[in-house]
mmCIF file of C-alpha atoms and ligand atoms in Angstrom:
data_model
loop_
_atom_site.group_PDB
_atom_site.id
_atom_site.type_symbol
_atom_site.label_atom_id
_atom_site.label_comp_id
_atom_site.label_asym_id
_atom_site.label_seq_id
_atom_site.Cartn_x
_atom_site.Cartn_y
_atom_site.Cartn_z
ATOM 1 C CA MET A 44 -9.215 1.472 12.035
ATOM 2 C CA ILE A 45 -10.814 1.834 8.594
ATOM 3 C CA THR A 46 -14.521 2.416 8.029
ATOM 4 C CA LEU A 47 -16.025 3.058 4.609
ATOM 5 C CA ARG A 48 -19.744 3.825 4.432
ATOM 6 C CA CYS A 49 -21.556 4.116 1.116
ATOM 7 C CA VAL A 50 -18.402 5.157 -0.681
ATOM 8 C CA THR A 51 -18.921 6.000 -4.331
ATOM 9 C CA LYS A 52 -16.279 7.145 -6.793
ATOM 10 C CA SER A 53 -17.126 8.519 -10.219
ATOM 11 C CA TYR A 54 -14.995 9.891 -13.000
ATOM 12 C CA THR A 55 -16.196 12.152 -15.766
ATOM 13 C CA VAL A 56 -14.687 11.181 -19.087
ATOM 14 C CA GLY A 57 -15.825 13.482 -21.874
ATOM 15 C CA ASP A 58 -19.571 13.798 -21.300
ATOM 16 C CA GLN A 59 -19.869 10.352 -19.715
ATOM 17 C CA GLU A 60 -19.963 9.702 -16.009
ATOM 18 C CA LEU A 61 -18.242 6.471 -15.049
ATOM 19 C CA THR A 62 -19.009 5.143 -11.572
ATOM 20 C CA VAL A 63 -16.102 2.976 -10.498
ATOM 21 C CA LEU A 64 -17.026 2.283 -6.856
ATOM 22 C CA LYS A 65 -20.669 1.865 -5.876
ATOM 23 C CA ASP A 66 -21.874 2.142 -2.259
ATOM 24 C CA VAL A 67 -18.855 0.386 -0.830
ATOM 25 C CA ASP A 68 -19.123 -0.500 2.885
ATOM 26 C CA MET A 69 -16.050 -1.883 4.544
ATOM 27 C CA THR A 70 -14.573 -2.167 8.021
ATOM 28 C CA ILE A 71 -10.990 -3.146 8.727
ATOM 29 C CA ARG A 72 -9.839 -3.530 12.306
ATOM 30 C CA GLN A 73 -6.375 -2.805 13.609
ATOM 31 C CA GLY A 74 -4.055 -5.773 13.128
ATOM 32 C CA GLU A 75 -6.132 -7.378 10.378
ATOM 33 C CA PHE A 76 -4.667 -8.797 7.180
ATOM 34 C CA VAL A 77 -7.230 -8.360 4.406
ATOM 35 C CA SER A 78 -7.019 -9.091 0.707
ATOM 36 C CA VAL A 79 -9.128 -7.393 -1.957
ATOM 37 C CA MET A 80 -9.748 -9.498 -5.046
ATOM 38 C CA GLY A 81 -11.511 -8.771 -8.284
ATOM 39 C CA PRO A 82 -11.110 -8.802 -12.048
ATOM 40 C CA SER A 83 -9.173 -6.151 -13.913
ATOM 41 C CA GLY A 84 -11.105 -2.878 -14.001
ATOM 42 C CA SER A 85 -13.281 -3.748 -10.989
ATOM 43 C CA GLY A 86 -12.070 -0.716 -9.012
ATOM 44 C CA LYS A 87 -9.375 -2.269 -6.808
ATOM 45 C CA SER A 88 -6.732 0.391 -7.420
ATOM 46 C CA THR A 89 -9.315 3.151 -7.076
ATOM 47 C CA LEU A 90 -10.264 1.684 -3.692
ATOM 48 C CA MET A 91 -6.617 1.546 -2.654
ATOM 49 C CA HIS A 92 -6.096 5.170 -3.659
ATOM 50 C CA ILE A 93 -9.015 6.134 -1.445
ATOM 51 C CA LEU A 94 -7.821 3.998 1.477
ATOM 52 C CA GLY A 95 -4.367 5.534 1.059
ATOM 53 C CA CYS A 96 -5.700 9.120 1.043
ATOM 54 C CA LEU A 97 -4.279 9.572 -2.466
ATOM 55 C CA ASP A 98 -7.798 10.269 -3.710
ATOM 56 C CA THR A 99 -11.141 11.105 -2.110
ATOM 57 C CA PRO A 100 -14.594 9.543 -2.552
ATOM 58 C CA THR A 101 -17.173 11.332 -4.699
ATOM 59 C CA SER A 102 -19.663 10.625 -1.920
ATOM 60 C CA GLY A 103 -19.857 8.590 1.252
ATOM 61 C CA SER A 104 -17.708 8.508 4.345
ATOM 62 C CA TYR A 105 -14.181 7.281 4.965
ATOM 63 C CA GLN A 106 -12.961 7.270 8.525
ATOM 64 C CA LEU A 107 -9.361 6.416 9.285
ATOM 65 C CA ASP A 108 -8.552 6.083 12.984
ATOM 66 C CA GLY A 109 -11.864 7.769 13.779
ATOM 67 C CA GLN A 110 -11.097 10.794 11.596
ATOM 68 C CA GLU A 111 -13.281 11.723 8.657
ATOM 69 C CA VAL A 112 -10.762 11.927 5.815
ATOM 70 C CA ALA A 113 -12.890 14.424 3.843
ATOM 71 C CA HIS A 114 -12.447 16.897 6.713
ATOM 72 C CA LEU A 115 -8.657 16.874 6.524
ATOM 73 C CA THR A 116 -6.732 19.588 4.704
ATOM 74 C CA LYS A 117 -4.347 18.724 1.877
ATOM 75 C CA ARG A 118 -1.488 19.202 4.275
ATOM 76 C CA ASP A 119 -3.043 16.875 6.869
ATOM 77 C CA LEU A 120 -3.582 14.259 4.158
ATOM 78 C CA ALA A 121 0.048 14.442 3.054
ATOM 79 C CA GLU A 122 1.053 14.001 6.678
ATOM 80 C CA VAL A 123 -1.234 10.971 7.118
ATOM 81 C CA ARG A 124 0.170 9.400 3.947
ATOM 82 C CA ASN A 125 3.743 10.000 5.011
ATOM 83 C CA ARG A 126 3.493 8.924 8.640
ATOM 84 C CA SER A 127 0.636 6.470 8.966
ATOM 85 C CA ILE A 128 0.519 4.572 5.696
ATOM 86 C CA GLY A 129 3.107 2.498 3.869
ATOM 87 C CA PHE A 130 2.581 1.859 0.153
ATOM 88 C CA VAL A 131 3.812 -1.050 -1.948
ATOM 89 C CA PHE A 132 3.107 -1.126 -5.704
ATOM 90 C CA GLN A 133 3.275 -3.735 -8.444
ATOM 91 C CA ASN A 134 6.098 -1.955 -10.270
ATOM 92 C CA PHE A 135 7.986 -0.988 -7.112
ATOM 93 C CA HIS A 136 8.046 2.791 -7.779
ATOM 94 C CA LEU A 137 11.693 3.123 -6.774
ATOM 95 C CA LEU A 138 13.631 6.185 -7.900
ATOM 96 C CA PRO A 139 16.117 4.811 -10.451
ATOM 97 C CA ARG A 140 18.980 7.207 -9.773
ATOM 98 C CA MET A 141 18.996 6.607 -6.041
ATOM 99 C CA SER A 142 20.622 3.673 -4.277
ATOM 100 C CA ALA A 143 18.468 1.249 -2.302
ATOM 101 C CA VAL A 144 19.359 2.915 0.979
ATOM 102 C CA ARG A 145 18.495 6.388 -0.339
ATOM 103 C CA ASN A 146 15.152 5.116 -1.626
ATOM 104 C CA VAL A 147 14.377 3.761 1.832
ATOM 105 C CA GLU A 148 15.427 7.070 3.402
ATOM 106 C CA LEU A 149 13.062 9.168 1.269
ATOM 107 C CA PRO A 150 9.905 9.011 3.416
ATOM 108 C CA MET A 151 12.050 9.877 6.434
ATOM 109 C CA THR A 152 13.543 12.837 4.560
ATOM 110 C CA TYR A 153 10.009 14.142 3.946
ATOM 111 C CA ALA A 154 9.204 13.569 7.620
ATOM 112 C CA GLY A 155 12.220 15.627 8.682
ATOM 113 C CA VAL A 156 14.212 12.794 10.252
ATOM 114 C CA LYS A 157 17.869 13.762 10.716
ATOM 115 C CA ARG A 158 20.440 12.419 8.290
ATOM 116 C CA THR A 159 22.359 10.050 10.563
ATOM 117 C CA GLU A 160 19.194 8.675 12.119
ATOM 118 C CA ARG A 161 17.518 8.025 8.782
ATOM 119 C CA ARG A 162 20.613 6.365 7.334
ATOM 120 C CA HIS A 163 20.822 4.142 10.406
ATOM 121 C CA ARG A 164 17.159 3.156 10.210
ATOM 122 C CA ALA A 165 17.275 2.604 6.422
ATOM 123 C CA LEU A 166 20.224 0.239 6.759
ATOM 124 C CA GLU A 167 18.473 -1.554 9.602
ATOM 125 C CA LEU A 168 15.343 -1.986 7.437
ATOM 126 C CA LEU A 169 17.352 -3.271 4.476
ATOM 127 C CA GLU A 170 19.002 -5.736 6.839
ATOM 128 C CA GLN A 171 15.544 -6.796 8.016
ATOM 129 C CA VAL A 172 14.415 -7.567 4.439
ATOM 130 C CA GLY A 173 17.636 -9.460 3.718
ATOM 131 C CA LEU A 174 19.323 -6.782 1.596
ATOM 132 C CA GLY A 175 21.928 -5.407 3.975
ATOM 133 C CA ALA A 176 24.674 -6.261 1.482
ATOM 134 C CA ARG A 177 22.882 -4.470 -1.405
ATOM 135 C CA ALA A 178 22.269 -1.119 0.274
ATOM 136 C CA ARG A 179 24.382 0.841 -2.228
ATOM 137 C CA TYR A 180 22.982 -0.839 -5.333
ATOM 138 C CA LEU A 181 20.865 1.106 -7.784
ATOM 139 C CA PRO A 182 17.399 -0.408 -8.391
ATOM 140 C CA ASN A 183 18.373 -1.564 -11.897
ATOM 141 C CA ALA A 184 21.099 -3.761 -10.435
ATOM 142 C CA LEU A 185 18.520 -5.606 -8.307
ATOM 143 C CA SER A 186 16.144 -8.435 -9.238
ATOM 144 C CA GLY A 187 12.371 -7.891 -9.144
ATOM 145 C CA GLY A 188 12.051 -9.597 -5.766
ATOM 146 C CA GLN A 189 14.907 -7.519 -4.377
ATOM 147 C CA LYS A 190 13.323 -4.307 -5.691
ATOM 148 C CA GLN A 191 10.088 -5.226 -3.950
ATOM 149 C CA ARG A 192 11.997 -5.852 -0.717
ATOM 150 C CA VAL A 193 13.490 -2.368 -0.988
ATOM 151 C CA ALA A 194 9.976 -1.023 -1.581
ATOM 152 C CA ILE A 195 8.730 -2.844 1.528
ATOM 153 C CA ALA A 196 11.620 -1.452 3.578
ATOM 154 C CA ARG A 197 10.738 2.029 2.297
ATOM 155 C CA ALA A 198 7.055 1.486 3.147
ATOM 156 C CA LEU A 199 8.051 0.682 6.737
ATOM 157 C CA ALA A 200 10.409 3.637 7.157
ATOM 158 C CA ASN A 201 8.134 5.908 9.188
ATOM 159 C CA HIS A 202 6.593 3.139 11.330
ATOM 160 C CA PRO A 203 3.218 3.191 9.548
ATOM 161 C CA ARG A 204 0.095 1.781 11.178
ATOM 162 C CA LEU A 205 -1.289 0.557 7.873
ATOM 163 C CA LEU A 206 0.381 -1.144 4.927
ATOM 164 C CA LEU A 207 -1.368 -0.954 1.524
ATOM 165 C CA ALA A 208 -0.109 -3.138 -1.306
ATOM 166 C CA ASP A 209 -1.505 -3.012 -4.852
ATOM 167 C CA GLU A 210 -0.661 -6.252 -6.721
ATOM 168 C CA PRO A 211 2.722 -6.510 -4.957
ATOM 169 C CA THR A 212 3.483 -9.879 -6.576
ATOM 170 C CA GLY A 213 2.030 -8.982 -9.989
ATOM 171 C CA ALA A 214 5.440 -8.418 -11.601
ATOM 172 C CA LEU A 215 7.193 -11.347 -9.903
ATOM 173 C CA ASP A 216 7.508 -15.046 -10.665
ATOM 174 C CA GLN A 217 5.586 -17.383 -8.432
ATOM 175 C CA ARG A 218 8.395 -18.353 -6.092
ATOM 176 C CA THR A 219 9.538 -14.780 -5.582
ATOM 177 C CA GLY A 220 5.914 -13.780 -5.054
ATOM 178 C CA GLN A 221 5.646 -16.363 -2.299
ATOM 179 C CA GLU A 222 8.748 -14.952 -0.617
ATOM 180 C CA ILE A 223 7.203 -11.495 -0.678
ATOM 181 C CA MET A 224 3.956 -12.899 0.751
ATOM 182 C CA SER A 225 5.902 -14.564 3.583
ATOM 183 C CA MET A 226 7.267 -11.143 4.365
ATOM 184 C CA PHE A 227 3.747 -9.672 4.586
ATOM 185 C CA GLN A 228 2.691 -12.571 6.806
ATOM 186 C CA ALA A 229 5.625 -11.935 9.151
ATOM 187 C CA LEU A 230 4.692 -8.237 9.305
ATOM 188 C CA HIS A 231 1.112 -9.183 10.094
ATOM 189 C CA ALA A 232 2.323 -11.551 12.833
ATOM 190 C CA SER A 233 4.194 -8.618 14.370
ATOM 191 C CA GLY A 234 0.948 -6.606 14.517
ATOM 192 C CA MET A 235 0.815 -4.668 11.243
ATOM 193 C CA THR A 236 -2.550 -3.929 9.613
ATOM 194 C CA ILE A 237 -2.305 -4.931 5.951
ATOM 195 C CA VAL A 238 -4.572 -4.531 2.928
ATOM 196 C CA ILE A 239 -3.317 -6.314 -0.147
ATOM 197 C CA ILE A 240 -4.903 -6.069 -3.574
ATOM 198 C CA THR A 241 -4.514 -8.991 -5.924
ATOM 199 C CA HIS A 242 -6.188 -11.056 -8.565
ATOM 200 C CA ASP A 243 -4.177 -14.142 -7.591
ATOM 201 C CA PRO A 244 -6.159 -16.528 -5.327
ATOM 202 C CA ASN A 245 -2.901 -17.942 -3.896
ATOM 203 C CA VAL A 246 -1.861 -14.478 -2.808
ATOM 204 C CA ALA A 247 -5.322 -13.732 -1.383
ATOM 205 C CA ALA A 248 -5.192 -16.976 0.603
ATOM 206 C CA ALA A 249 -2.297 -15.607 2.661
ATOM 207 C CA ALA A 250 -4.667 -13.043 4.199
ATOM 208 C CA GLN A 251 -7.179 -13.652 6.999
ATOM 209 C CA ARG A 252 -10.118 -12.382 5.020
ATOM 210 C CA THR A 253 -10.909 -11.671 1.385
ATOM 211 C CA ILE A 254 -13.151 -8.912 0.075
ATOM 212 C CA ARG A 255 -14.386 -9.411 -3.486
ATOM 213 C CA LEU A 256 -15.023 -6.509 -5.781
ATOM 214 C CA VAL A 257 -16.886 -6.866 -9.083
ATOM 215 C CA ASP A 258 -17.747 -3.784 -11.160
ATOM 216 C CA GLY A 259 -17.196 -1.537 -8.164
ATOM 217 C CA VAL A 260 -19.553 -3.485 -5.895
ATOM 218 C CA ILE A 261 -18.520 -5.637 -2.938
ATOM 219 C CA GLN A 262 -19.840 -9.096 -3.709
ATOM 220 C CA GLU A 263 -19.007 -11.149 -0.679
ATOM 221 C CA GLU A 264 -16.548 -11.418 2.106
ATOM 222 C CA ASP A 265 -15.073 -14.643 3.204
ATOM 223 C CA ALA A 266 -12.684 -15.811 5.858
ATOM 224 C CA GLY A 267 -9.353 -16.831 4.388
HETATM 225 N N1 ADP B 407 -8.535 8.755 -13.353
HETATM 226 C C1 ADP B 407 -9.436 8.029 -13.993
HETATM 227 N N2 ADP B 407 -10.266 8.578 -14.916
HETATM 228 C C2 ADP B 407 -11.181 7.863 -15.548
HETATM 229 N N3 ADP B 407 -11.384 6.550 -15.370
HETATM 230 C C3 ADP B 407 -10.620 5.926 -14.468
HETATM 231 C C4 ADP B 407 -9.603 6.623 -13.733
HETATM 232 N N4 ADP B 407 -8.996 5.737 -12.911
HETATM 233 C C5 ADP B 407 -9.587 4.558 -13.128
HETATM 234 N N5 ADP B 407 -10.560 4.656 -14.073
HETATM 235 C C6 ADP B 407 -11.437 3.566 -14.537
HETATM 236 O O1 ADP B 407 -12.017 2.951 -13.403
HETATM 237 C C7 ADP B 407 -12.149 1.560 -13.579
HETATM 238 C C8 ADP B 407 -11.489 0.828 -12.436
HETATM 239 O O2 ADP B 407 -10.090 1.046 -12.463
HETATM 240 P P1 ADP B 407 -9.108 0.463 -11.371
HETATM 241 O O3 ADP B 407 -9.518 0.944 -10.036
HETATM 242 O O4 ADP B 407 -7.713 0.797 -11.801
HETATM 243 O O5 ADP B 407 -9.380 -1.105 -11.491
HETATM 244 P P2 ADP B 407 -8.496 -2.357 -11.072
HETATM 245 O O6 ADP B 407 -7.382 -1.880 -10.207
HETATM 246 O O7 ADP B 407 -9.440 -3.266 -10.349
HETATM 247 O O8 ADP B 407 -8.012 -2.995 -12.342
HETATM 248 C C9 ADP B 407 -11.566 1.260 -14.946
HETATM 249 O O9 ADP B 407 -12.628 1.166 -15.857
HETATM 250 C C10 ADP B 407 -10.698 2.456 -15.229
HETATM 251 O O10 ADP B 407 -10.589 2.676 -16.604
HETATM 252 MG MG1 MG B 408 -5.333 -2.058 -10.373
#
């Protein structure tokens, strides 16, 4: 499903060139649950932005579902992000003035799903993550774990094939983090392909396989 070959990402800061990912090779098959671990600043988020088509490699090849991402137009990329990929972030990225159900509806709004259908599906998703009774709450009236559940429901809205999560338990206490991880494991059991970025070994252990990144280089891969 995902193939990276010799992917390098560099940023120019002032007159310095900073290479953040160095010759990264990676293959992720459909239905896999993979964690990416590494110290702060090792390039994990940069890698996730590339996997999520939010950013492009400086050099190298990224194929998603057999398509070379560099060959897609901006419009195609936006479409891939909206329809094929679900994103979950450390700080939830919910819109504060919108209720939980409207947050979950957003990706469907962008995809042109009709109002009644998207409301129905959003409520169904909130039910699925155990928040049916909180659908009309604003994010600020929800706990961290509940916010992340809303974010997961939103990530699932357009039936993505790939779920990308960047430190999804990073802002949560340990018990709540474990609840969120159980949710990812259940999604994996139902066939979802998941890539989760973390620096918590307990979180990484929930995945089938761990990829380690140090200073932008893949160090080792081990079975989880
Ligand atoms: N847009 C950017 N411009 C310049 N440097 C960046 C940019 N994004 C990330 N970096 C640098 O790249 C390195 C890796 O960042 P990041 O991928 O966020 O690491 P991680 O998620 O593993 O903590 C850091 O040194 C960071 O400062
Ligand atoms: Mg990061």
